[in-house]
Short mmCIF file of C-alpha atoms in Angstrom, two decimals:
data_model
loop_
_atom_site.label_atom_id
_atom_site.label_comp_id
_atom_site.label_asym_id
_atom_site.label_seq_id
_atom_site.Cartn_x
_atom_site.Cartn_y
_atom_site.Cartn_z
CA MET N 1 1.39 7.06 11.67
CA HIS N 2 0.79 7.79 15.33
CA SER N 3 -0.19 11.23 16.52
CA HIS N 4 1.86 11.54 19.69
CA THR N 5 0.48 13.27 22.78
CA ASN N 6 0.81 13.02 26.57
CA GLU N 7 4.38 11.74 26.36
CA THR N 8 5.99 10.12 29.38
CA THR N 9 9.52 8.74 29.49
CA ALA N 10 10.62 5.60 31.31
CA SER N 11 14.23 5.34 32.40
CA GLY N 12 16.43 2.48 31.20
CA GLY N 13 18.89 0.21 32.91
CA GLY N 14 16.41 -1.38 35.27
CA GLY N 15 14.94 1.89 36.50
CA THR N 16 11.28 2.61 36.82
CA GLY N 17 9.09 4.84 34.75
CA GLY N 18 5.50 5.02 33.71
CA VAL N 19 2.95 4.58 31.01
CA GLY N 20 0.12 6.36 32.73
CA ALA N 21 -0.16 4.30 35.88
CA GLY N 22 0.90 1.06 34.32
CA ALA N 23 4.59 1.02 33.41
CA GLY N 24 7.65 -0.32 35.12
CA ALA N 25 11.20 -1.23 34.18
CA GLY N 26 12.11 0.21 30.80
CA ALA N 27 14.68 -1.46 28.57
CA GLY N 28 17.23 0.67 26.80
CA GLY N 29 15.09 3.80 27.18
CA ALA N 30 11.41 3.89 26.26
CA ALA N 31 8.82 6.53 25.56
CA ALA N 32 5.09 5.99 25.83
CA THR N 33 2.57 8.02 23.90
CA GLY N 34 -1.15 7.94 23.42
CA GLY N 35 -3.64 9.08 20.80
CA VAL N 36 -4.14 8.06 17.19
CA ASN N 37 -6.66 10.32 15.46
CA GLY N 38 -8.52 10.73 18.70
CA ALA N 39 -8.66 7.02 19.45
CA ALA N 40 -6.96 5.39 22.41
CA SER N 41 -3.61 4.06 21.36
CA GLY N 42 0.02 4.16 22.33
CA THR N 43 3.61 3.75 21.27
CA VAL N 44 6.50 2.69 23.44
CA GLY N 45 9.98 2.87 21.98
CA GLY N 46 13.52 4.04 21.81
CA PRO N 47 15.36 5.24 18.71
CA GLY N 48 13.54 4.25 15.56
CA ALA N 49 10.14 4.05 17.25
CA GLY N 50 8.75 6.72 14.98
CA GLY N 51 8.07 6.60 11.27
CA GLY N 52 11.36 8.10 10.09
CA GLY N 53 13.40 5.65 8.07
CA SER N 54 10.87 2.84 8.48
CA THR N 55 10.49 0.16 5.83
CA GLU N 56 7.80 -2.32 4.90
CA GLY N 57 8.49 -5.55 6.75
CA LYS N 58 6.99 -8.97 7.34
CA ILE N 59 5.43 -10.22 10.54
CA ARG N 60 8.26 -12.06 12.27
CA CYS N 61 6.30 -13.59 15.12
CA ILE N 62 2.84 -13.84 16.67
CA PHE N 63 2.46 -14.54 20.36
CA LEU N 64 -0.16 -14.54 23.10
CA SER N 65 0.83 -13.20 26.48
CA GLU N 66 -1.35 -13.60 29.56
CA PHE N 67 -1.20 -12.75 33.24
CA HIS N 68 -1.06 -15.95 35.30
CA ALA N 69 -2.40 -15.81 38.85
CA THR N 70 0.86 -17.19 40.33
CA ALA N 71 3.48 -16.99 37.55
CA GLY N 72 2.68 -13.41 36.53
CA CYS N 73 3.20 -12.20 32.94
CA LYS N 74 4.17 -14.97 30.54
CA ILE N 75 4.02 -15.97 26.88
CA SER N 76 1.56 -18.85 26.63
CA CYS N 77 1.74 -19.39 22.86
CA GLN N 78 4.33 -18.21 20.32
CA VAL N 79 5.00 -18.82 16.60
CA PRO N 80 7.83 -19.37 15.84
CA ASP N 81 8.79 -20.75 19.22
CA ASN N 82 11.14 -18.63 21.37
CA TYR N 83 11.41 -15.77 18.82
CA ILE N 84 10.86 -13.43 21.76
CA SER N 85 13.27 -14.73 24.36
CA LYS N 86 12.50 -14.75 28.09
CA ASP N 87 15.06 -12.00 28.72
CA VAL N 88 13.49 -9.69 26.15
CA PHE N 89 9.98 -10.41 27.36
CA ASP N 90 10.89 -9.84 31.01
CA ALA N 91 12.32 -6.44 30.06
CA ILE N 92 9.17 -5.21 28.33
CA ASN N 93 6.28 -7.21 29.83
CA VAL N 94 5.02 -4.21 31.79
CA TYR N 95 4.02 -2.74 28.42
CA ILE N 96 2.52 -6.03 27.17
CA ILE N 97 0.09 -6.47 30.09
CA PRO N 98 -0.50 -2.84 31.14
CA LYS N 99 -2.89 -1.31 33.65
CA GLN N 100 -6.63 -1.20 32.99
CA HIS N 101 -6.78 2.28 31.43
CA LEU N 102 -4.60 1.08 28.51
CA GLN N 103 -6.72 -1.98 27.76
CA ARG N 104 -8.72 -2.34 24.53
CA CYS N 105 -6.42 -0.01 22.58
CA ILE N 106 -3.47 -0.55 20.25
CA LEU N 107 -0.09 -0.43 21.99
CA THR N 108 3.18 -0.50 20.04
CA VAL N 109 6.43 -1.29 21.84
CA ASN N 110 9.75 -0.62 20.10
CA ALA N 111 12.65 -1.88 22.20
CA MET N 112 15.35 -4.55 22.26
CA ASP N 113 15.57 -4.54 18.41
CA VAL N 114 11.92 -5.58 17.92
CA LYS N 115 8.65 -3.76 17.38
CA ILE N 116 5.60 -5.33 19.02
CA VAL N 117 2.03 -4.35 18.14
CA GLY N 118 -0.53 -5.52 20.68
CA TYR N 119 -4.11 -5.09 21.85
CA PRO N 120 -4.23 -5.73 25.62
CA VAL N 121 -7.54 -7.08 26.92
CA GLY N 122 -9.06 -7.75 30.33
CA ILE N 123 -12.14 -9.97 30.65
CA GLN N 124 -13.87 -9.57 33.99
CA ASN N 125 -15.53 -12.73 35.33
CA GLN N 126 -15.67 -14.50 38.68
CA GLN N 127 -14.71 -17.81 37.04
CA TYR N 128 -11.11 -16.60 36.78
CA ALA N 129 -8.52 -16.33 39.53
CA ARG N 130 -8.51 -12.68 40.70
CA ASN N 131 -11.84 -12.36 38.84
CA ALA N 132 -10.19 -11.34 35.57
CA PHE N 133 -8.37 -12.85 32.60
CA LEU N 134 -5.72 -10.51 31.18
CA PHE N 135 -4.10 -11.26 27.83
CA ASN N 136 -2.54 -9.57 24.81
CA LEU N 137 -2.28 -10.81 21.22
CA CYS N 138 0.90 -9.38 19.67
CA PHE N 139 2.46 -9.14 16.22
CA VAL N 140 6.25 -8.76 16.13
CA CYS N 141 8.14 -6.90 13.37
CA ASP N 142 11.69 -5.66 12.88
CA SER N 143 12.38 -2.54 14.90
CA ARG N 144 12.64 -0.33 11.78
CA ALA N 145 9.65 -1.84 10.00
CA ARG N 146 6.43 0.05 9.34
CA SER N 147 3.69 -1.53 11.46
CA VAL N 148 0.63 0.74 11.24
CA GLN N 149 -0.95 -1.53 8.59
CA TYR N 150 -1.06 -4.39 11.09
CA GLU N 151 -3.00 -2.51 13.76
CA PRO N 152 -6.53 -3.18 12.41
CA VAL N 153 -5.64 -6.86 11.94
CA VAL N 154 -4.35 -7.20 15.51
CA LYS N 155 -7.51 -5.58 16.85
CA LYS N 156 -9.85 -7.72 14.73
CA LEU N 157 -8.07 -10.98 15.63
CA SER N 158 -8.07 -10.00 19.31
CA GLU N 159 -11.82 -9.35 19.23
CA TYR N 160 -12.24 -12.79 17.64
CA LEU N 161 -10.24 -14.40 20.46
CA ILE N 162 -12.30 -12.49 23.05
CA MET N 163 -15.47 -13.98 21.58
CA MET N 164 -13.92 -17.49 21.59
CA GLU N 165 -12.84 -17.08 25.19
CA GLU N 166 -16.23 -15.87 26.35
CA GLU N 167 -17.99 -18.73 24.54
CA SER N 168 -15.72 -21.66 25.43
CA CYS N 169 -12.70 -20.46 27.49
CA PHE N 170 -10.63 -21.04 24.36
CA LEU N 171 -7.60 -19.06 25.59
CA SER N 172 -7.57 -19.82 29.29
CA ARG N 173 -7.74 -23.62 28.90
CA GLU N 174 -4.34 -25.22 28.46
CA ASP N 175 -5.87 -27.99 26.30
CA ASP N 176 -6.62 -25.48 23.52
CA LYS N 177 -3.11 -24.03 23.20
CA ARG N 178 -2.20 -26.43 20.38
CA ARG N 179 -5.22 -25.27 18.37
CA LEU N 180 -4.26 -21.67 19.04
CA GLN N 181 -0.74 -22.36 17.77
CA LYS N 182 -2.18 -23.75 14.52
CA ILE N 183 -4.22 -20.56 14.12
CA PHE N 184 -1.12 -18.42 14.64
CA GLU N 185 0.86 -20.49 12.12
CA THR N 186 -1.87 -20.02 9.50
CA VAL N 187 -2.19 -16.29 10.13
CA LEU N 188 1.58 -15.72 10.08
CA HIS N 189 2.08 -17.60 6.80
CA ASP N 190 -0.98 -16.30 4.94
CA LEU N 191 -0.61 -12.64 5.91
CA ASN N 192 3.07 -12.60 4.95
CA GLU N 193 2.53 -14.41 1.66
CA ARG N 194 -0.90 -13.24 0.47
CA LYS N 195 -1.86 -10.32 2.78
CA VAL N 196 -5.11 -12.17 3.58
CA ALA N 197 -6.01 -15.01 5.95
CA THR N 198 -9.14 -17.01 6.78
CA ILE N 199 -9.62 -18.78 10.11
CA VAL N 200 -12.35 -21.35 10.67
CA GLU N 201 -12.75 -22.56 14.23
CA GLY N 202 -15.92 -24.57 14.80
CA ASP N 203 -18.87 -22.44 13.72
CA ASN N 204 -16.80 -19.26 13.79
CA THR N 205 -15.02 -17.81 10.76
CA ILE N 206 -12.90 -14.68 10.54
CA TYR N 207 -11.36 -13.00 7.50
CA LEU N 208 -8.21 -10.92 7.91
CA LYS N 209 -6.67 -8.59 5.36
CA ILE N 210 -3.71 -6.21 5.48
CA VAL N 211 -4.63 -2.88 3.91
CA MET N 212 -1.60 -0.76 3.06
CA HIS N 213 -1.94 2.90 4.01
CA LYS N 214 -1.10 5.34 1.23
CA PRO N 215 -0.18 8.99 1.59
CA ASP N 216 -2.87 11.45 0.59
CA PRO N 217 -2.67 12.43 -3.09
CA PRO N 218 -1.77 16.03 -3.93
CA PRO N 219 -4.66 18.53 -4.24
CA VAL N 220 -6.51 18.42 -7.56
CA LYS N 221 -6.53 21.73 -9.45
CA ASP N 222 -8.84 23.10 -12.14
CA HIS N 223 -6.36 22.68 -14.98
CA MET N 224 -5.46 19.04 -14.30
CA VAL N 225 -6.70 16.33 -16.67
CA PRO N 226 -7.90 13.01 -15.16
CA LEU N 227 -7.26 9.80 -17.10
CA LEU N 228 -8.99 6.54 -16.22
CA LEU N 229 -6.52 3.71 -15.64
CA ALA N 230 -9.24 1.04 -15.56
CA ASN N 231 -12.29 0.42 -17.70
CA LEU N 232 -14.96 1.62 -15.29
CA ARG N 233 -17.53 2.59 -17.87
CA ASP N 234 -18.66 -1.03 -18.23
CA ALA N 235 -19.23 -1.30 -14.47
CA PRO N 236 -22.80 -0.67 -13.22
CA LEU N 237 -23.19 2.99 -12.30
CA ASP N 238 -25.06 1.95 -9.15
CA ASN N 239 -21.69 0.88 -7.71
CA TRP N 240 -20.54 4.51 -7.63
CA ASP N 241 -21.55 7.55 -5.63
CA LEU N 242 -23.69 10.18 -7.35
CA THR N 243 -20.84 12.56 -8.15
CA THR N 244 -18.77 9.81 -9.79
CA GLN N 245 -21.78 8.70 -11.80
CA GLN N 246 -22.21 12.25 -13.13
CA ILE N 247 -18.58 12.97 -14.03
CA LEU N 248 -17.46 9.54 -15.26
CA PRO N 249 -18.70 10.03 -18.87
CA TYR N 250 -16.59 13.20 -19.18
CA ILE N 251 -13.26 11.71 -17.99
CA ASN N 252 -11.45 10.97 -21.26
CA GLY N 253 -7.84 12.11 -20.79
CA ILE N 254 -8.61 15.36 -22.67
CA ASN N 255 -11.08 17.30 -20.49
CA HIS N 256 -9.60 19.19 -17.56
CA VAL N 257 -11.33 19.38 -14.17
CA ALA N 258 -12.98 22.76 -14.75
CA ARG N 259 -14.46 21.59 -18.07
CA ILE N 260 -15.67 18.32 -16.52
CA ALA N 261 -17.42 20.28 -13.77
CA ALA N 262 -19.08 22.59 -16.32
CA GLU N 263 -20.19 19.84 -18.69
CA ALA N 264 -21.41 17.54 -15.92
CA ASP N 265 -23.10 20.46 -14.14
CA VAL N 266 -21.42 19.57 -10.85
CA GLU N 267 -19.77 21.97 -8.40
CA THR N 268 -16.03 22.17 -9.07
CA ASP N 269 -15.03 21.41 -5.47
CA LEU N 270 -17.11 18.22 -5.52
CA VAL N 271 -15.45 17.15 -8.76
CA LYS N 272 -12.01 17.80 -7.25
CA SER N 273 -12.81 15.74 -4.15
CA CYS N 274 -14.19 12.90 -6.23
CA ILE N 275 -11.18 12.80 -8.57
CA GLN N 276 -8.75 13.02 -5.64
CA ASN N 277 -10.46 9.97 -4.16
CA LEU N 278 -10.14 8.10 -7.47
CA VAL N 279 -6.44 9.05 -7.62
CA TYR N 280 -5.93 7.70 -4.09
CA TYR N 281 -7.28 4.29 -5.11
CA GLY N 282 -5.20 4.20 -8.30
CA VAL N 283 -8.21 4.44 -10.61
CA VAL N 284 -7.28 7.81 -12.12
CA GLN N 285 -3.99 9.48 -13.07
CA LEU N 286 -3.66 13.24 -13.46
CA LEU N 287 -2.09 14.64 -16.65
CA PRO N 288 -1.36 18.15 -17.97
CA ILE N 289 -3.71 19.73 -20.50
CA LEU N 290 -2.93 18.48 -24.01
CA LYS N 291 -2.20 21.43 -26.31
CA TYR N 292 -0.38 21.53 -29.64
CA SER N 293 1.73 24.38 -28.25
CA ASN N 294 3.05 22.08 -25.49
CA VAL N 295 6.70 21.04 -25.34
CA TYR N 296 7.59 17.53 -24.18
CA MET N 297 10.84 15.83 -23.17
CA THR N 298 11.57 12.10 -23.35
CA GLN N 299 12.59 9.91 -20.42
CA ASN N 300 12.96 6.14 -20.02
CA LEU N 301 12.07 5.71 -23.70
CA LYS N 302 14.16 2.53 -23.89
CA HIS N 303 11.41 0.63 -22.04
CA LEU N 304 9.16 0.99 -25.08
CA ILE N 305 11.62 -1.02 -27.18
CA GLN N 306 12.68 -3.46 -24.47
CA SER N 307 9.17 -4.60 -23.53
CA ALA N 308 7.23 -6.41 -26.26
CA THR N 309 4.08 -6.27 -24.12
CA LEU N 310 4.36 -2.52 -23.64
CA SER N 311 5.13 -1.80 -27.28
CA GLY N 312 2.19 -3.96 -28.36
CA ALA N 313 -0.15 -2.13 -26.00
CA CYS N 314 1.17 1.19 -27.32
CA ARG N 315 0.57 0.24 -30.96
CA THR N 316 -3.01 -0.72 -30.19
CA TYR N 317 -3.73 2.34 -28.06
CA VAL N 318 -2.35 5.00 -30.43
CA ALA N 319 -3.90 3.58 -33.63
CA LEU N 320 -6.11 6.16 -35.34
CA ARG N 321 -8.04 3.39 -37.11
CA PRO N 322 -7.83 0.10 -35.17
CA ASP N 323 -9.34 -1.77 -38.13
CA LYS N 324 -6.32 -0.89 -40.28
CA THR N 325 -2.67 -1.98 -40.00
CA LEU N 326 -1.33 -0.93 -36.61
CA PRO N 327 1.46 1.66 -36.60
CA SER N 328 4.97 0.24 -36.32
CA VAL N 329 7.05 0.54 -33.16
CA GLN N 330 9.73 2.33 -35.22
CA ARG N 331 7.29 5.09 -36.26
CA ILE N 332 6.05 5.48 -32.72
CA PHE N 333 9.60 5.61 -31.39
CA GLN N 334 10.53 8.22 -34.00
CA PHE N 335 7.62 10.37 -32.89
CA TYR N 336 8.58 10.17 -29.21
CA ALA N 337 12.30 10.68 -29.93
CA SER N 338 11.48 13.94 -31.76
CA MET N 339 10.19 15.48 -28.54
CA THR N 340 12.83 17.78 -27.13
CA HIS N 341 13.21 21.19 -25.55
CA GLY N 342 11.98 24.05 -27.72
CA VAL N 343 10.03 21.83 -30.16
CA THR N 344 6.25 22.02 -29.88
CA LEU N 345 3.84 19.16 -30.51
CA ARG N 346 2.48 21.15 -33.46
CA ALA N 347 5.94 21.31 -35.08
CA ILE N 348 6.43 17.56 -34.67
CA CYS N 349 3.03 16.79 -36.23
CA GLN N 350 3.72 19.11 -39.17
CA ARG N 351 7.05 17.41 -39.83
CA LEU N 352 6.14 13.73 -39.27
CA CYS N 353 2.42 13.73 -40.23
CA PRO N 354 1.50 10.99 -37.71
CA GLN N 355 -2.05 10.56 -39.06
CA HIS N 356 -0.60 9.42 -42.41
CA HIS N 357 0.84 6.46 -40.47
CA ASN N 358 -2.41 5.63 -38.61
CA ILE N 359 -1.18 7.35 -35.44
CA ASP N 360 -3.44 9.48 -33.25
CA GLU N 361 -0.97 12.01 -31.85
CA ARG N 362 -3.22 12.89 -28.91
CA ARG N 363 -3.48 9.28 -27.75
CA MET N 364 0.25 8.90 -28.27
CA VAL N 365 0.93 11.82 -25.93
CA ILE N 366 -1.51 10.42 -23.37
CA PHE N 367 0.13 6.96 -23.52
CA GLY N 368 3.58 8.50 -23.17
CA LEU N 369 2.57 10.58 -20.14
CA GLN N 370 0.76 7.66 -18.54
CA HIS N 371 3.80 5.38 -18.83
CA ARG N 372 6.26 8.19 -18.15
CA PHE N 373 8.09 7.98 -21.50
CA ILE N 374 7.66 11.73 -21.76
CA ARG N 375 6.95 14.66 -19.50
CA CYS N 376 5.46 18.04 -20.24
CA ILE N 377 7.67 21.11 -19.87
CA HIS N 378 5.49 23.77 -18.26
CA LYS N 379 5.82 27.52 -18.66
CA TYR N 380 5.79 29.78 -15.60
CA PRO N 381 5.66 33.57 -16.11
CA VAL N 382 7.56 35.69 -13.59
CA PHE N 383 6.91 39.41 -13.05
CA THR N 384 10.25 41.21 -12.59
CA GLY N 385 8.92 44.74 -12.18
CA SER N 386 8.25 46.63 -8.97
CA VAL N 387 4.46 46.65 -8.41
CA PRO N 388 2.32 44.07 -10.26
CA SER N 389 -1.21 44.89 -11.34
CA GLY N 390 -4.06 42.87 -12.84
CA ARG N 391 -2.92 39.52 -14.21
CA GLN N 392 0.69 40.37 -13.34
CA LYS N 393 -0.14 39.37 -9.76
CA MET N 394 -0.41 35.78 -10.99
CA TYR N 395 3.05 35.88 -12.60
CA THR N 396 4.89 34.61 -9.53
CA GLY N 397 6.81 31.72 -11.11
CA GLN N 398 4.64 29.30 -9.12
CA ILE N 399 1.57 29.28 -11.39
CA SER N 400 1.80 27.63 -14.80
CA PHE N 401 0.29 28.83 -18.06
CA ASP N 402 -2.34 26.10 -17.88
CA GLU N 403 -3.49 27.19 -14.43
CA ILE N 404 -3.54 30.87 -15.44
CA CYS N 405 -5.66 30.06 -18.50
CA CYS N 406 -8.15 28.11 -16.36
CA LYS N 407 -8.39 30.81 -13.72
CA THR N 408 -8.80 33.68 -16.19
CA GLY N 409 -10.75 31.87 -18.88
CA LEU N 410 -8.35 33.23 -21.50
CA SER N 411 -6.69 31.23 -24.27
CA PRO N 412 -2.94 30.48 -24.20
CA CYS N 413 -2.51 32.70 -27.28
CA THR N 414 -3.99 35.68 -25.43
CA ILE N 415 -1.71 35.16 -22.43
CA GLU N 416 1.28 34.71 -24.77
CA ARG N 417 0.57 38.03 -26.56
CA ASP N 418 0.23 39.91 -23.27
CA ILE N 419 3.52 38.52 -21.97
CA GLU N 420 5.38 39.30 -25.20
CA LYS N 421 4.24 42.93 -24.93
CA ASP N 422 5.20 43.19 -21.24
CA THR N 423 8.93 43.82 -20.79
CA ASN N 424 8.61 43.17 -17.04
CA VAL N 425 7.65 39.51 -17.48
CA THR N 426 10.04 36.60 -18.01
CA VAL N 427 9.01 33.01 -18.75
CA ILE N 428 10.63 30.04 -17.01
CA TRP N 429 10.38 26.55 -18.53
CA LYS N 430 10.50 23.63 -16.11
#
């Protein structure tokens, strides 16, 4: 969302305020801010202008506002017609056509129960009255809707209209307003329905696409296990950066990050950055290390029975020998249902002998974690003595067994024996 700096407040109720040097009457209280990741930008709004409590919302309206030499600020084209009423526009038009120092940057106005994202532009040329043509293409959303994903689209479409205006006076000629309305109708419908739109006007074509912004994924740690969610191994390696090309053959849902780095002979930090990028784009999911001493708990297991597609995919994925009869859903369900607190994966395998039923228990665990039928219960040692020493300094209750094993290079059995001997250490399962 916006990084707010240089805040100025404009008074409501017909008073005057300022957005730099270019604001006037505020409606219902408005705040103007500038700066998005170092780029020129701004937000004007009352309560709800920020990101808190915002929701994904459709584009409600697209309009073009321009500054007329005699009539002043006005809406020259709007789809749907009169969505922004004259009263609302008159209350906020000082933020729609601002002063020159706010031109060519994204401005967001949140007032009068609407949020308006615009890109004000001024084209200097002696052919225009007052030697300039001022306009602003705006997208309108609900006041509580998230709008940051529309900003690149508004800017790109505005740059397209600038080019059209400079080539043929497309915006300033009244004869072309009907064509502009058709463009707005196409953009509004296609972006709301398909998130993409294509505009062909004469020899000019523009492609628009809404790209949803995702939060950054959590940091990748040495003990985490990446699992590919898509079959990327068949894709040409030339499509990937060098680090991805090197580590891709070692991502199998079993190897943890530290092992991948060692086997691929790539620096661990580079592997972490690469995998974090793959997680961001939904190509990789991070799982806990698969050990037979692990304890798992079931959750949402009913979906396996309710969905024929999911159960079919599970049967195929967990088969030890795909060329033989696939394991039954009942056997698979029995295996998952046996996972409970205090029962290790080793104990379940010894009791149910999954391989006798053509079930690969490791792939079953991976499938369950991937589809969230099960979750791993991690162990966290806590030092309860007075002054920790050596490995005891890692027993804070915040570092799991898996992470301790990766950092120390010791096996889980070694850590277990040390903790059992140490009366000042307690283990928390969570």
